[in-house]
């Protein structure tokens, strides 16, 4: 949650916070502009942008970028092409050397890695601060990447000796050598081809730019240094001065960049400017996606101004941006520097493995007159404040392959425990044990299922984590035991800021053992957050991780029970009195790296430590941790939510594009606060939000401390029933949702899917981000996100047959189709060809459904076929990793009109023992939509076959007519889910 609640204690309101509060009282826009940097107030961004502008004014045949490769340094061996890039500097005899590697990976991706030679060497550079690590930070990949990074020696060189002599190196690689990388030395560029067509080009525009270490030039001792950041007039003057400069000079830092002042803070920059930048072009791709987190359209906009575009680059810098603006490229709580480009029948991706402040400009250029393709191309420009240049290129060929390739690098969504996919009830705050248990009982009274109730910061004694506010929570164990009776869980918040207070052991031992983030002077860094003065655990340190794990031990964390799970908030980190509401960039982390190098990674290391803590305390249970800050790889750890939104329609609208963006960037387990965090939703908004939220991968209602209570039954009828229906629909679909998460856990396919995943050829659908396909179900969902709206147009992206999920009305034909959507209706079409699996009985929580029978819902495609899968396990333990699960394939074949169930897993002992626990679970109902009853072999019945027996089951037939498809319902065919069976229609 963000900071401005009514419960802020007086001492916290010291002068600076009062100042902040004043800025917030002015319009939100102005407040944000003051608190957070723009590209102009970020010297490395402004400079690289000006460099790009200057370069684009010159014809490339005239401009000669200062970076080139000497072909004599280049060699290729066993999947690794390496050499050196050189930067010429005016008036210097020797160029600066940047060794590079182009690594061809077995997963089909290519890694391009560039370091700075002088800083990578062992001997100390004269003038380099001796208490900081000299090498550029090169561990972003270490934290983000879990895949194999060893070169694939099956990659082979395809360039001739002549081409090599001319400085052109060609390598064929990837599946059946369909991919080819072509590196040209001068001008330096790397093109990535698939089947003879270039899909990704690095340094297409020659914007590669890496600052090199040099001691602070004397001019910057001038007292005016860097003030142009804060005073526009100075900036103007400087622009005048630099107008006549050669283009190269625009790329080089001025002496002002050895120190950075912003918002009253001074960043000492002891290592000087060390930015990196590179342009990446996607030839004839008009749409790019990803790079969450931004509250913006799914298809990313251009960032250099113009109608409907942004004039600032998209920024990746984890910040606590409470009540964020929508339709903005501003930085938010998390950062995944992964971008996907999609065009007709083709998808590619790039991953920029860098954890520092990063800005990304996007422009789309018209095709050249003589161009082969008539499409625009997307040209991107990536700029990071520090670190090595480390970028991965994925060539698809389709979206699923891109996700698989990105997942092979950064890992996949951990399969969540099933309760985490149920409904979560949260509020800042449930104030006492009685409050918690009353809300818990309210769900049962109103027959609304839910799985988890949440505690925000107020449960603690003075915001000291691992303690309980005794007067309100005297017996937390008992409270959790009561919840456990319905197999429900409690999630409590634990943040990385640790209250600085004598006698508080968690702080004292952390401090004594120096496990906190340090200042540039090497002292413990203290700042303000919820508890007042605090220190931040430095989870880059293995000792700090061990210490953190220790705090959670069941015996040590008093009042905690096995059904207690964790929520990590404020882990950007949020520091109320820090620059950009975060830690100073010259703070120091484990390994003597500066905070600037690891800023976007910190939040992930903190969640990782929490996950390790939960695993250590209950090794057999799958952990659940929710985070607000994240980085590439965070998907391996748990769920994320989109932070502090508000109870306004535009936040309901923006949630979906945000969820789609997270999903394509590997982080599919995501949701937005249902109802809106700040403010009070109208009953209509709340209803529509539950209807949308029932399809968010992570489904949680949450509310700010100053908002009115809004538990799902508080608005009375018809709203209680509408909210109940939405939540129950979620629970019905849990088997299918769990199956989709299972697939995400090894293939990386998001649960909420953009149009292009099922209709990759339809370019008209690329900009559509207000509807989505849901998991494996084939359900095309378009939630209503506008006030007063009772109808909508839903876009069908392919020529498959679709059925209204609720009344079986048939829709067909690419384009928009009108559909009624009164307040009690969620517009959902079911795409022909899919079999979805439901559990239709109401239970109080998901774990109580474990032995309930299944319903199969079959929507036949144009040709009368359909297929689907079901993944099932115990839902909570790690036994599935040892094979204790069920994985079945259902197929309805139009040739013989037989529905078959087949196993998709190898048999082993663990399956057998798991199967035993569910061998009475049967399919209680089969619904077939779109089947022509004249095709029935026996009219009025179907014949089932299982275990060498056969029997007849009667059916109900609803005839087609009035635009609706026919429906056949088989009631209780008596087949059990664990075995193979078939049913003859
Ligand atoms: C590192 O050295 C600089 C300059 O010598 C000094 O100002 C700073 O306090 C030192 N920091 C640490 C962590 O010792
Ligand atoms: C968590 O961090 C450890 C290093 O402390 C690493 O080995 C592990 O892979 C990380 N876990 C996940 C799930 O990313």
Coordinates of N, CA and C and ligand atoms in Angstrom, one line a residue, residues 129-132 268 270 518-523 586 588 592, ligand 1:
X129 N 37.4 4.4 -7.0 CA 37.2 4.3 -5.6 C 37.5 2.9 -5.1
X130 N 38.4 2.9 -4.1 CA 39.0 1.6 -3.7 C 38.0 0.8 -2.8
X131 N 36.9 1.4 -2.4 CA 36.0 0.6 -1.6 C 34.8 0.2 -2.3
X132 N 34.8 0.3 -3.7 CA 33.7 -0.2 -4.5 C 34.3 -1.2 -5.4
X268 N 26.2 10.9 -5.2 CA 27.6 11.2 -5.4 C 28.3 10.6 -6.6
X270 N 30.3 8.0 -7.3 CA 31.7 7.9 -7.1 C 32.4 7.2 -8.3
X518 N 23.8 -0.4 3.2 CA 24.7 0.6 3.8 C 24.7 1.9 3.0
X519 N 25.1 3.0 3.7 CA 25.2 4.3 3.0 C 26.6 4.3 2.2
X520 N 26.8 5.3 1.4 CA 28.0 5.4 0.6 C 29.2 5.5 1.6
X521 N 29.0 5.9 2.8 CA 30.1 6.0 3.8 C 30.3 4.7 4.5
X522 N 29.5 3.7 4.2 CA 29.7 2.4 4.8 C 28.9 2.2 6.1
X523 N 28.1 3.1 6.5 CA 27.3 3.0 7.7 C 25.9 2.4 7.4
X586 N 23.7 5.7 -4.4 CA 25.0 5.5 -4.0 C 25.1 4.6 -2.7
X588 N 25.2 1.2 -0.6 CA 26.0 0.0 -0.9 C 25.4 -1.3 -0.4
X592 N 30.0 -4.9 -2.4 CA 30.4 -3.6 -2.7 C 29.9 -3.0 -4.0
Ligands
LIG1 C1 34.7 5.0 0.2 O1 35.7 6.0 -0.1 C2 35.2 7.3 -0.2 C3 36.3 8.2 -0.7 O2 37.5 7.7 -0.3 C4 34.7 7.8 1.1 O3 34.1 9.0 1.0 C5 33.6 6.8 1.5 O4 33.1 7.1 2.8 C6 34.1 5.3 1.5 N1 33.0 4.5 1.7 C7 33.0 3.3 2.4 C8 31.9 2.4 2.3 O5 34.0 3.1 3.1

